[in-house]
Amino acid sequence: MTPANRLILANIWVAIVAFGLGAMMAVMQALARAGIELPFGTARLYYLSVTAHGVLEALVFTTFFIMALGYVVADTTLGRIRGMGWAWGGFWVAVVGTVMTTLAILSGTSTVLYTFYPPLEAHPTFYIGATLLIIGSWVWCGVMIGSFRAWRAAHREERVPLAMHGMLTTVAIWILATAGLAVEVLVFILPWSLGYVDRIDPIVARTYFWWFGHPLTYFWLLPAYVLWYTVIPKIAGGKLFSDAVTRVVFVQFVLFSTPVGLHHQFTDPGISSGWKLVHTFTTYAIMFPSLVTAFTVIASLELAGRARGGTGTFGWIRVLPWGDPFFSGVALAMLTFALGGFGGAINAAYAMNAMIHNTAWIQGHFHLTVGTAVALTFMGATYWLMPRLTGRAIAFPRVAAVQPWLWFVGMQCFSIPSHIAGLMGMPRRVYTGEFQGVEAAQAWIPLVNLSAVGGVILFISAMLYVGVVVGTMLVAPRGALLPIEYAESLVAVAPGPSLWDRLGFWSAVAVVLIVIAYGPPLYHLHTMTRFPSQGFSPF
Ligand code: HAS
Ligand code: CU
């Protein structure tokens, strides 16, 4: 095995272990919510489990998988990864951080959910561990940029390969996003958690959190988009519709996804409605590149379907390689994202947000987006990567072929009732099966039960995924390595670098936009009379 593949697999393994543990937590939650008596069915364990699930899936699984994908793309498009020593160093720092945070959660001292909003207070090791995970990911950013710069020095006249362009925009978004998190954790949370100051300002902390938290969702999404644009057309037997459009789309994500975050705080006091409106505009702007993506990926799939002999208005869809778990995983992820994106447009509207904020709708929304558009793409990508990294064919191919469909069915079963229950007023993050017999809540119960059925289907799908991957490593014989190939563009690619390749420049523009979007509301918050709070650890 090549040194690069060893590094990539190490990252994938951490991702999969986190995913499997997180999935076990999730099924307990779904059953507890459905009122099924479990020996561990106490509020204390419920919230501990929600915290572990959110952190392991949304922060650990995603980050390690994205680092792995980044290395795959750098290695295959640039020819090599520069700074392998750094890459391993960053990996171990991130692993140590993950273990620290996970142990802090499992010890019951850090039940603060994945958003860790103060004044909920965790054990300091929770925050220190999370900081190490982020530092590890910054090293990954450095290795990605270093590998690119070394390649650029030798290829001055060439355009950066498209998949790498997408990955570099992901890196740019991550650096810009984590700057907000660094302020929140280093300036506010750590001194408070370590006892140097005894109070913390919840709104100020949340505002820095969402500076990070919103672009975080695009840090998750863009690596999935890299696969949708640059690999899936190839797998489906066609071409990417347009390389040029794709480059512009990725740059738009850098510009529009970073000066946004207040749409998570529409109901928070201390931030003026004018600045909330500014963030509403940027939120709608960020839908634009996804709408272009919808057009481009469907056009690319149609090209593939027609190349495979499909005819008629919809005949090309039927002939696509639905039996290939990478393809079906991604296609089902895309279909689910169409629904999740529609919900996002509702969240983003100030008035409609008031109906769904802090309701079960939100968990419905993000399980369609990060939980399926992203996670199901990554699961499918694992089936694509394993034979290409290890030379082993996927074990249990029939199980692998069914697994994405189960995820899709389970997720619709989980998320659609959550959306409906949210519209009916059911709060998110509330632990109770019967809602203390409250009259208005009785109508939610069948929906919660249906969600729990979805949760069980998702759990089965998750275990099949882990089973196939572990089985592949244990029982599948080693053969020749399959190549990692990227799709060609239908529209010819312009030869030399253009303005759209100048990611340093676009990142600088994004910094200006962040200063405009966050400078005045933060200045206002910091200069108002503040009422900081002491910490709370309810469990
Ligand atoms: Fe969101 C809350 C608005 C996208 C994740 N979001 C969340 C939270 C998470 C999250 C985790 O404005 C909860 C945070 C918490 O715990 O409090 N979201 C949006 C908008 C979009 C959006 C406007 N969200 C995402 C993505 C996420 C994600 C992506 C993760 C990866 N979201 C919000 C708002 C809130 C929010 C408010 C706060 C709510 C509140 O009150 O708390 C847009 O980016 C969506 C654009 C997407 C589209 C869909 C394009 C469709 C495509 C597929 C086409 C292909 C097809 C395949 C159909 C316009 C690209 C065809 C297949 C064949 C085989 C032919
Ligand atoms: Cu957001």
Coordinates of C-alpha atoms and ligand atoms in Angstrom, one line a residue:
M1 CA 0.0 0.0 0.0
T2 CA 1.3 3.5 -0.8
P3 CA 2.1 5.8 2.1
A4 CA -0.7 8.2 0.9
N5 CA -3.2 5.4 0.9
R6 CA -2.2 4.4 4.4
L7 CA -2.8 8.0 5.6
I8 CA -6.2 8.1 3.8
L9 CA -7.3 4.8 5.2
A10 CA -6.3 5.9 8.7
N11 CA -8.6 8.9 8.4
I12 CA -11.4 6.8 7.0
W13 CA -11.2 4.3 9.8
V14 CA -11.5 7.0 12.5
A15 CA -14.5 8.4 10.5
I16 CA -16.2 5.0 10.4
V17 CA -15.6 4.1 14.0
A18 CA -17.1 7.5 15.0
F19 CA -20.0 6.9 12.6
G20 CA -20.8 3.5 14.0
L21 CA -20.7 4.7 17.7
G22 CA -22.8 7.7 16.8
A23 CA -25.4 5.5 15.1
M24 CA -25.7 3.4 18.2
M25 CA -26.4 6.5 20.2
A26 CA -29.0 7.6 17.7
V27 CA -31.1 4.5 17.7
M28 CA -31.4 4.7 21.5
Q29 CA -32.6 8.2 21.2
A30 CA -35.2 7.3 18.6
L31 CA -36.6 4.5 20.8
A32 CA -36.5 6.6 23.9
R33 CA -38.5 9.4 22.2
A34 CA -41.1 6.8 21.1
G35 CA -41.6 6.1 24.8
I36 CA -40.1 2.6 24.7
E37 CA -38.9 1.8 28.2
L38 CA -35.2 1.2 28.1
P39 CA -33.0 0.4 31.0
F40 CA -31.0 3.6 30.2
G41 CA -34.0 5.6 29.5
T42 CA -33.4 8.6 31.7
A43 CA -33.2 12.2 30.7
R44 CA -29.5 12.3 31.8
L45 CA -28.6 9.4 29.5
Y46 CA -30.8 10.7 26.7
Y47 CA -29.0 14.1 26.6
L48 CA -25.6 12.4 27.0
S49 CA -26.4 10.3 24.0
V50 CA -27.7 13.2 21.9
T51 CA -24.4 15.0 22.7
A52 CA -22.3 12.0 21.7
H53 CA -24.4 11.4 18.6
G54 CA -24.2 15.0 17.4
V55 CA -20.4 15.4 18.1
L56 CA -19.4 12.0 16.7
E57 CA -21.5 12.3 13.5
A58 CA -21.6 16.0 12.7
L59 CA -18.1 16.9 13.9
V60 CA -15.9 13.8 13.9
F61 CA -17.2 11.5 11.2
T62 CA -17.5 14.4 8.7
T63 CA -14.1 16.0 9.5
F64 CA -12.1 12.8 9.3
F65 CA -13.9 11.7 6.1
I66 CA -13.4 15.1 4.5
M67 CA -9.7 15.0 5.4
A68 CA -9.4 11.6 3.8
L69 CA -11.2 12.8 0.6
G70 CA -9.0 15.9 0.5
Y71 CA -5.9 13.7 0.6
V72 CA -7.4 11.4 -2.1
V73 CA -7.9 14.3 -4.4
A74 CA -4.5 15.9 -3.7
D75 CA -2.7 12.6 -4.3
T76 CA -4.5 11.7 -7.5
T77 CA -4.8 15.1 -9.1
L78 CA -1.5 16.7 -8.1
G79 CA 0.6 13.5 -8.2
R80 CA 1.6 13.6 -4.5
I81 CA 0.9 14.9 -1.0
R82 CA 3.6 17.2 0.3
G83 CA 4.4 17.1 4.0
M84 CA 3.4 13.5 4.9
G85 CA 5.0 14.0 8.3
W86 CA 2.8 17.0 9.0
A87 CA -0.3 15.1 7.7
W88 CA 0.3 12.2 10.2
G89 CA 1.1 14.7 13.0
G90 CA -2.2 16.5 12.3
F91 CA -4.0 13.2 12.2
W92 CA -2.8 12.2 15.6
V93 CA -3.5 15.6 17.2
A94 CA -7.1 15.3 15.8
V95 CA -7.4 11.7 17.1
V96 CA -6.2 12.6 20.6
G97 CA -8.7 15.5 20.6
T98 CA -11.5 13.3 19.5
V99 CA -10.7 10.7 22.2
M100 CA -10.6 13.5 24.9
T101 CA -13.9 15.0 23.8
T102 CA -15.6 11.6 23.5
L103 CA -14.4 10.5 27.0
A104 CA -15.6 13.8 28.4
I105 CA -19.0 13.2 27.0
L106 CA -19.2 9.6 28.0
S107 CA -18.1 10.4 31.6
G108 CA -21.4 12.4 31.9
T109 CA -19.6 15.7 32.7
S110 CA -20.1 17.3 29.3
T111 CA -23.8 17.1 28.3
V112 CA -23.9 20.3 26.2
L113 CA -25.1 19.0 22.8
Y114 CA -23.1 19.4 19.6
T115 CA -23.6 23.2 19.6
F116 CA -22.2 23.5 23.2
Y117 CA -24.1 26.7 23.8
P118 CA -23.0 28.5 27.0
P119 CA -24.1 28.8 29.7
L120 CA -24.4 25.0 29.4
E121 CA -21.0 24.1 30.8
A122 CA -18.8 21.1 29.9
H123 CA -15.7 19.7 31.5
P124 CA -12.6 21.6 30.2
T125 CA -11.4 18.5 28.4
F126 CA -14.4 18.6 26.2
Y127 CA -13.4 22.0 24.8
I128 CA -9.6 21.2 24.8
G129 CA -10.3 18.0 22.9
A130 CA -12.5 19.9 20.4
T131 CA -9.7 22.5 20.0
L132 CA -7.2 19.7 19.2
L133 CA -9.6 18.3 16.6
I134 CA -9.7 21.7 14.9
I135 CA -5.9 22.2 15.2
G136 CA -5.5 18.8 13.5
S137 CA -7.8 19.9 10.7
W138 CA -5.8 23.1 10.3
V139 CA -2.7 21.0 9.8
W140 CA -4.7 19.2 7.0
C141 CA -5.5 22.6 5.5
G142 CA -1.7 23.5 5.6
V143 CA -0.8 20.2 3.9
M144 CA -3.5 20.7 1.2
I145 CA -2.3 24.2 0.5
G146 CA 1.4 23.2 0.6
S147 CA 0.7 20.3 -1.8
F148 CA -1.1 22.7 -4.2
R149 CA 1.6 25.4 -4.0
A150 CA 4.3 22.9 -4.8
W151 CA 2.3 21.7 -7.8
R152 CA 1.6 25.3 -8.9
A153 CA 5.4 26.1 -8.9
A154 CA 5.9 23.4 -11.5
H155 CA 2.7 24.0 -13.5
R156 CA 2.4 27.8 -13.8
E157 CA 0.4 27.6 -17.1
E158 CA -2.1 25.0 -16.1
R159 CA -5.5 25.2 -14.5
V160 CA -5.7 23.5 -11.1
P161 CA -7.5 20.2 -11.6
L162 CA -11.2 20.7 -11.0
A163 CA -11.6 18.3 -8.0
M164 CA -8.6 20.0 -6.3
H165 CA -10.2 23.4 -7.0
G166 CA -13.3 22.2 -5.1
M167 CA -11.2 20.9 -2.3
L168 CA -9.2 24.1 -2.0
T169 CA -12.5 26.1 -1.7
T170 CA -13.4 23.7 1.1
V171 CA -10.1 24.5 2.8
A172 CA -10.7 28.2 2.4
I173 CA -14.2 28.0 3.9
W174 CA -12.9 25.9 6.8
I175 CA -10.2 28.4 7.7
L176 CA -12.6 31.4 7.5
A177 CA -15.2 29.5 9.5
T178 CA -12.9 28.2 12.3
A179 CA -11.6 31.8 12.9
G180 CA -15.0 32.5 14.5
L181 CA -14.9 29.3 16.5
A182 CA -11.3 30.1 17.7
V183 CA -12.5 33.4 19.1
E184 CA -15.5 31.7 20.8
V185 CA -13.4 28.9 22.4
L186 CA -10.1 30.6 23.1
V187 CA -11.3 34.1 24.2
F188 CA -14.6 33.2 25.9
I189 CA -15.2 29.5 26.6
L190 CA -11.8 28.2 27.8
P191 CA -11.0 31.0 30.3
W192 CA -14.5 30.5 31.7
S193 CA -14.4 26.7 31.7
L194 CA -10.9 26.7 33.4
G195 CA -12.2 29.0 36.1
Y196 CA -10.3 32.2 35.2
V197 CA -13.5 34.1 34.8
D198 CA -16.8 33.0 36.4
R199 CA -19.3 34.3 33.9
I200 CA -19.9 34.1 30.1
D201 CA -22.1 36.0 27.7
P202 CA -24.4 33.5 26.0
I203 CA -25.4 35.7 23.0
V204 CA -21.9 36.9 22.3
A205 CA -20.7 33.2 22.4
R206 CA -23.5 32.1 20.1
T207 CA -22.8 34.8 17.6
Y208 CA -19.2 33.7 17.2
F209 CA -20.4 30.1 17.2
W210 CA -22.7 30.7 14.2
W211 CA -20.1 32.7 12.4
F212 CA -18.5 29.2 12.4
G213 CA -21.6 27.0 12.4
H214 CA -23.1 28.2 9.2
P215 CA -20.1 27.9 6.9
L216 CA -19.4 24.6 8.7
T217 CA -22.4 23.2 6.8
Y218 CA -20.7 24.0 3.5
F219 CA -17.5 22.5 4.7
W220 CA -19.5 19.3 4.9
L221 CA -21.4 19.8 1.7
L222 CA -18.6 20.9 -0.7
P223 CA -16.6 17.6 -0.6
A224 CA -19.8 15.8 -1.5
Y225 CA -20.3 18.3 -4.3
V226 CA -16.7 17.5 -5.5
L227 CA -17.8 13.9 -5.9
W228 CA -21.1 14.8 -7.5
Y229 CA -19.4 17.0 -10.1
T230 CA -16.1 15.4 -10.8
V231 CA -16.6 11.6 -10.1
I232 CA -20.2 10.6 -10.4
P233 CA -20.6 11.6 -14.2
K234 CA -17.6 9.3 -14.8
I235 CA -19.1 6.4 -12.7
A236 CA -22.4 6.9 -14.6
G237 CA -20.7 6.7 -17.9
G238 CA -21.0 10.3 -19.1
K239 CA -19.3 13.7 -18.8
L240 CA -19.5 16.7 -16.5
F241 CA -21.7 19.3 -18.2
S242 CA -19.4 22.2 -17.7
D243 CA -16.0 22.6 -16.0
A244 CA -16.2 26.4 -16.1
V245 CA -19.6 26.6 -14.4
T246 CA -18.3 24.3 -11.7
R247 CA -15.3 26.5 -10.9
V248 CA -17.6 29.5 -10.5
V249 CA -20.0 27.6 -8.3
F250 CA -17.2 26.6 -5.8
V251 CA -15.9 30.2 -5.7
Q252 CA -19.5 31.4 -5.0
F253 CA -19.6 29.1 -2.0
V254 CA -16.4 30.8 -0.6
L255 CA -18.0 34.2 -1.0
F256 CA -21.6 33.6 0.0
S257 CA -21.4 30.9 2.7
T258 CA -19.0 32.7 5.0
P259 CA -20.7 36.1 5.7
V260 CA -23.8 34.2 7.0
G261 CA -24.9 32.9 10.4
L262 CA -27.4 35.2 11.9
H263 CA -30.2 33.1 10.3
H264 CA -29.6 30.7 13.2
Q265 CA -30.3 33.6 15.6
F266 CA -33.4 35.3 14.2
T267 CA -35.0 35.0 17.6
D268 CA -32.0 36.1 19.6
P269 CA -32.1 39.5 21.3
G270 CA -29.3 42.1 21.0
I271 CA -28.9 41.8 17.2
S272 CA -30.8 44.3 15.2
S273 CA -33.4 43.2 12.6
G274 CA -31.5 45.2 10.0
W275 CA -28.4 42.9 10.3
K276 CA -30.7 39.8 10.4
L277 CA -32.1 41.0 7.1
V278 CA -28.5 41.4 5.7
H279 CA -27.9 37.8 6.6
T280 CA -31.2 36.8 5.0
F281 CA -29.9 38.2 1.7
T282 CA -26.7 36.3 2.0
T283 CA -28.6 33.2 2.9
Y284 CA -30.7 33.4 -0.3
A285 CA -27.5 34.1 -2.2
I286 CA -26.1 30.9 -0.9
M287 CA -29.0 28.9 -2.4
F288 CA -28.0 30.1 -5.9
P289 CA -24.8 27.9 -6.4
S290 CA -26.8 24.9 -5.1
L291 CA -29.6 25.6 -7.7
V292 CA -26.9 25.8 -10.4
T293 CA -25.5 22.5 -9.0
A294 CA -29.0 21.0 -9.3
F295 CA -29.0 22.0 -13.0
T296 CA -25.4 20.9 -13.7
V297 CA -25.5 17.5 -12.0
I298 CA -28.9 16.6 -13.5
A299 CA -27.6 17.6 -16.9
S300 CA -24.5 15.5 -16.4
L301 CA -26.6 12.5 -15.4
E302 CA -28.8 13.0 -18.4
L303 CA -25.7 13.0 -20.7
A304 CA -24.7 9.7 -19.0
G305 CA -28.2 8.2 -19.3
R306 CA -28.4 9.0 -23.0
A307 CA -24.9 7.7 -23.6
R308 CA -26.1 4.4 -22.0
G309 CA -28.9 4.2 -24.5
G310 CA -31.7 5.8 -22.5
T311 CA -34.4 7.6 -24.5
G312 CA -37.4 9.7 -24.0
T313 CA -38.1 12.3 -21.3
F314 CA -37.3 10.0 -18.4
G315 CA -35.9 6.9 -20.0
W316 CA -32.4 8.0 -19.3
I317 CA -33.0 7.8 -15.5
R318 CA -33.9 4.1 -15.6
V319 CA -30.7 3.1 -17.3
L320 CA -28.3 4.8 -14.9
P321 CA -26.2 2.4 -12.8
W322 CA -28.6 2.1 -9.9
G323 CA -27.1 -1.2 -8.7
D324 CA -23.7 0.5 -8.0
P325 CA -23.9 1.5 -4.3
F326 CA -21.7 4.6 -5.0
F327 CA -24.0 5.8 -7.7
S328 CA -27.3 5.0 -5.9
G329 CA -26.0 6.5 -2.7
V330 CA -25.2 9.8 -4.4
A331 CA -28.4 9.9 -6.5
L332 CA -30.5 9.2 -3.5
A333 CA -28.5 11.8 -1.6
M334 CA -29.2 14.3 -4.3
L335 CA -32.9 13.6 -4.4
T336 CA -33.0 14.0 -0.6
F337 CA -31.1 17.3 -0.8
A338 CA -33.7 18.7 -3.2
L339 CA -36.2 18.3 -0.2
G340 CA -33.7 19.6 2.4
G341 CA -32.9 22.6 0.3
F342 CA -36.5 23.5 -0.1
G343 CA -36.8 23.3 3.7
G344 CA -33.7 25.5 4.0
A345 CA -35.5 28.3 2.0
I346 CA -38.3 28.2 4.5
N347 CA -35.8 28.4 7.4
A348 CA -34.2 31.4 5.8
A349 CA -37.3 33.5 5.7
Y350 CA -37.5 35.6 8.8
A351 CA -41.3 35.2 9.3
M352 CA -41.5 31.5 8.4
N353 CA -38.4 30.9 10.6
A354 CA -40.5 31.9 13.6
M355 CA -42.8 28.9 13.0
I356 CA -40.1 26.3 12.8
H357 CA -37.2 27.6 14.9
N358 CA -36.3 25.2 17.8
T359 CA -38.9 22.7 16.6
A360 CA -38.6 19.2 15.4
W361 CA -38.5 20.6 11.9
I362 CA -34.9 21.5 12.4
Q363 CA -33.7 18.0 13.1
G364 CA -35.8 17.0 10.1
H365 CA -33.9 19.6 8.0
F366 CA -30.4 18.7 9.0
H367 CA -30.9 15.0 8.7
L368 CA -31.9 15.5 5.1
T369 CA -28.9 17.8 4.5
V370 CA -25.9 16.7 6.5
G371 CA -27.4 13.4 7.5
T372 CA -28.2 12.3 3.9
A373 CA -26.9 14.6 1.2
V374 CA -23.5 14.5 2.8
A375 CA -23.4 11.3 4.9
L376 CA -25.0 9.1 2.2
T377 CA -22.6 10.5 -0.4
F378 CA -19.7 9.6 2.0
M379 CA -21.0 6.1 2.5
G380 CA -21.3 5.6 -1.2
A381 CA -17.8 7.0 -1.6
T382 CA -16.4 4.5 0.8
Y383 CA -17.6 1.7 -1.5
W384 CA -15.9 3.5 -4.4
L385 CA -12.7 4.1 -2.4
M386 CA -12.0 0.8 -0.7
P387 CA -11.1 -1.2 -3.9
R388 CA -9.1 1.8 -5.1
L389 CA -7.1 2.2 -1.9
T390 CA -6.7 -1.4 -0.8
G391 CA -7.2 -3.5 -4.0
R392 CA -9.9 -5.4 -2.2
A393 CA -13.3 -5.8 -3.9
I394 CA -16.3 -4.9 -1.8
A395 CA -17.4 -7.8 0.4
F396 CA -21.1 -8.6 0.4
P397 CA -21.9 -6.6 -2.8
R398 CA -25.6 -7.3 -2.5
V399 CA -25.7 -5.9 1.0
A400 CA -23.8 -2.9 -0.2
A401 CA -26.3 -2.4 -3.0
V402 CA -29.3 -2.4 -0.6
Q403 CA -27.7 -0.3 2.1
P404 CA -28.1 3.2 0.5
W405 CA -31.8 2.5 -0.3
L406 CA -32.4 1.5 3.3
W407 CA -30.8 4.8 4.4
F408 CA -33.0 6.7 2.0
V409 CA -36.2 5.0 3.1
G410 CA -35.3 5.3 6.8
M411 CA -34.4 8.9 6.4
Q412 CA -37.6 9.9 4.7
C413 CA -39.5 8.0 7.4
F414 CA -37.5 9.9 10.1
S415 CA -37.4 13.4 8.6
I416 CA -40.8 13.9 7.0
P417 CA -42.7 13.2 10.2
S418 CA -40.2 15.4 12.1
H419 CA -40.9 18.3 9.7
I420 CA -44.7 17.8 10.2
A421 CA -44.4 17.5 13.9
G422 CA -42.3 20.7 13.9
L423 CA -45.0 22.6 12.0
M424 CA -47.4 21.3 14.7
G425 CA -45.2 22.9 17.3
M426 CA -43.2 20.0 18.7
P427 CA -40.0 21.4 20.2
R428 CA -36.6 19.9 19.3
R429 CA -34.3 18.5 21.9
V430 CA -37.0 17.6 24.4
Y431 CA -36.8 14.3 26.2
T432 CA -40.2 12.8 26.9
G433 CA -42.2 10.1 25.4
E434 CA -45.7 11.3 26.6
F435 CA -45.1 15.1 26.9
Q436 CA -46.6 14.9 30.4
G437 CA -50.0 14.1 28.9
V438 CA -50.4 17.7 27.4
E439 CA -53.4 17.8 25.2
A440 CA -51.8 19.6 22.3
A441 CA -48.9 17.1 22.2
Q442 CA -51.0 14.0 21.7
A443 CA -51.1 14.6 17.9
W444 CA -47.3 14.5 17.8
I445 CA -47.0 11.0 19.2
P446 CA -47.9 9.0 16.0
L447 CA -45.3 11.2 14.1
V448 CA -42.7 10.6 16.8
N449 CA -43.4 6.8 16.6
L450 CA -43.0 6.9 12.8
S451 CA -39.7 8.7 13.2
A452 CA -38.6 6.0 15.6
V453 CA -39.3 3.4 12.9
G454 CA -37.2 5.5 10.5
G455 CA -34.5 5.6 13.2
V456 CA -34.4 1.8 13.4
I457 CA -34.2 1.4 9.6
L458 CA -31.3 4.0 9.6
F459 CA -29.6 2.0 12.3
I460 CA -29.9 -1.2 10.4
S461 CA -28.5 0.6 7.3
A462 CA -25.6 2.1 9.3
M463 CA -24.7 -1.3 10.7
L464 CA -24.8 -2.9 7.2
Y465 CA -22.4 -0.1 6.0
V466 CA -20.0 -0.7 8.8
G467 CA -20.3 -4.5 8.3
V468 CA -19.5 -4.3 4.6
V469 CA -16.5 -2.1 5.2
V470 CA -15.1 -4.2 8.0
G471 CA -15.9 -7.3 6.0
T472 CA -14.1 -5.9 3.0
M473 CA -10.9 -5.4 5.1
L474 CA -11.2 -8.8 6.8
V475 CA -12.4 -11.3 4.1
A476 CA -12.0 -9.8 0.7
P477 CA -8.9 -11.0 -1.1
R478 CA -6.5 -8.4 -2.4
G479 CA -6.4 -7.8 -6.1
A480 CA -5.1 -5.1 -8.4
L481 CA -5.8 -1.4 -7.4
L482 CA -8.6 0.1 -9.5
P483 CA -7.8 3.6 -10.8
I484 CA -9.4 6.8 -9.4
E485 CA -10.7 8.6 -12.4
Y486 CA -12.4 12.0 -12.8
A487 CA -15.0 13.0 -15.4
E488 CA -14.2 15.0 -18.5
S489 CA -16.0 18.2 -19.2
L490 CA -18.5 18.3 -22.1
V491 CA -17.8 22.0 -22.7
A492 CA -14.1 22.4 -23.5
V493 CA -11.9 23.7 -20.6
A494 CA -10.1 27.0 -21.1
P495 CA -6.4 26.2 -21.2
G496 CA -4.7 28.6 -18.7
P497 CA -5.6 29.7 -15.1
S498 CA -8.3 32.4 -15.0
L499 CA -9.7 34.7 -12.3
W500 CA -11.8 31.8 -11.0
D501 CA -8.6 29.9 -10.1
R502 CA -7.3 32.7 -7.9
L503 CA -8.6 31.3 -4.6
G504 CA -6.3 33.6 -2.5
F505 CA -7.9 36.6 -4.0
W506 CA -11.5 35.2 -3.5
S507 CA -10.7 34.3 0.1
A508 CA -9.6 37.9 0.6
V509 CA -12.9 39.2 -0.8
A510 CA -14.7 36.8 1.6
V511 CA -12.8 38.3 4.5
V512 CA -14.1 41.7 3.5
L513 CA -17.6 40.4 3.3
I514 CA -17.3 38.7 6.7
V515 CA -16.1 42.0 8.2
I516 CA -19.1 43.8 6.7
A517 CA -21.6 41.1 7.8
Y518 CA -20.2 40.6 11.3
G519 CA -18.3 43.8 12.2
P520 CA -21.3 46.1 13.0
P521 CA -23.5 43.5 14.9
L522 CA -20.5 42.3 16.9
Y523 CA -19.4 45.8 17.7
H524 CA -22.9 46.6 18.8
L525 CA -23.0 43.4 21.0
H526 CA -19.7 44.1 22.6
T527 CA -20.5 47.8 23.4
M528 CA -24.0 47.1 24.9
T529 CA -24.4 46.6 28.6
R530 CA -23.9 42.8 28.9
F531 CA -25.4 40.4 31.4
P532 CA -23.1 37.4 31.5
S533 CA -24.3 34.2 33.1
Q534 CA -22.7 31.7 35.4
G535 CA -22.3 28.2 34.0
F536 CA -24.9 25.4 34.2
S537 CA -24.5 21.7 34.2
P538 CA -28.0 20.3 34.6
F539 CA -26.9 16.7 34.5
Ligands
HAS1 FE1 -29.5 24.5 6.8 C1 -30.4 25.1 10.1 C2 -31.0 27.4 5.9 C3 -28.5 24.0 3.5 C4 -27.4 22.0 7.8 N1 -29.0 23.7 8.6 C5 -29.5 24.0 9.9 C6 -28.9 23.2 10.9 C7 -28.0 22.3 10.2 C8 -28.1 22.7 8.8 C9 -27.1 21.3 10.9 O1 -32.0 30.0 7.2 C10 -29.3 23.2 12.3 C11 -28.3 23.8 13.2 C12 -28.8 23.7 14.7 O2 -28.5 22.6 15.3 O3 -29.4 24.6 15.2 N2 -29.8 25.5 5.0 C13 -30.5 26.6 4.9 C14 -30.5 27.0 3.5 C15 -29.8 26.0 2.8 C16 -29.3 25.1 3.8 C17 -31.1 28.2 2.8 N3 -28.2 23.2 5.9 C18 -27.9 23.2 4.5 C19 -26.9 22.2 4.3 C20 -26.6 21.7 5.5 C21 -27.4 22.3 6.5 C22 -26.3 22.0 2.9 C23 -25.6 20.7 5.8 C24 -24.8 20.0 5.0 N4 -30.5 25.9 7.8 C25 -31.0 27.1 7.2 C26 -31.5 28.0 8.3 C27 -31.3 27.3 9.5 C28 -30.7 26.0 9.2 C29 -32.1 29.3 8.2 C30 -31.7 27.8 10.9 C31 -33.0 27.4 11.3 C32 -33.3 27.7 12.8 O4 -34.3 28.5 13.0 O5 -32.7 27.2 13.7 C33 -29.5 26.0 1.3 O6 -28.1 26.0 1.1 C34 -30.1 24.9 0.6 C35 -29.8 25.0 -0.9 C36 -30.2 23.7 -1.6 C37 -30.9 23.5 -2.7 C38 -31.2 22.1 -3.2 C39 -30.4 21.9 -4.5 C40 -30.6 20.5 -5.0 C41 -29.6 19.7 -5.5 C42 -29.8 18.3 -5.9 C43 -30.4 18.2 -7.3 C44 -30.3 16.8 -7.8 C45 -31.4 16.0 -7.9 C46 -31.0 14.6 -8.3 C47 -32.8 16.4 -7.6 C48 -31.6 24.7 -3.4 C49 -28.2 20.3 -5.7 C50 -31.8 14.1 -9.5 C51 -31.4 12.6 -9.5 C52 -31.6 11.9 -10.6 C53 -31.2 10.5 -10.6 C54 -32.1 12.4 -11.9
CU2 CU -27.0 28.2 8.4

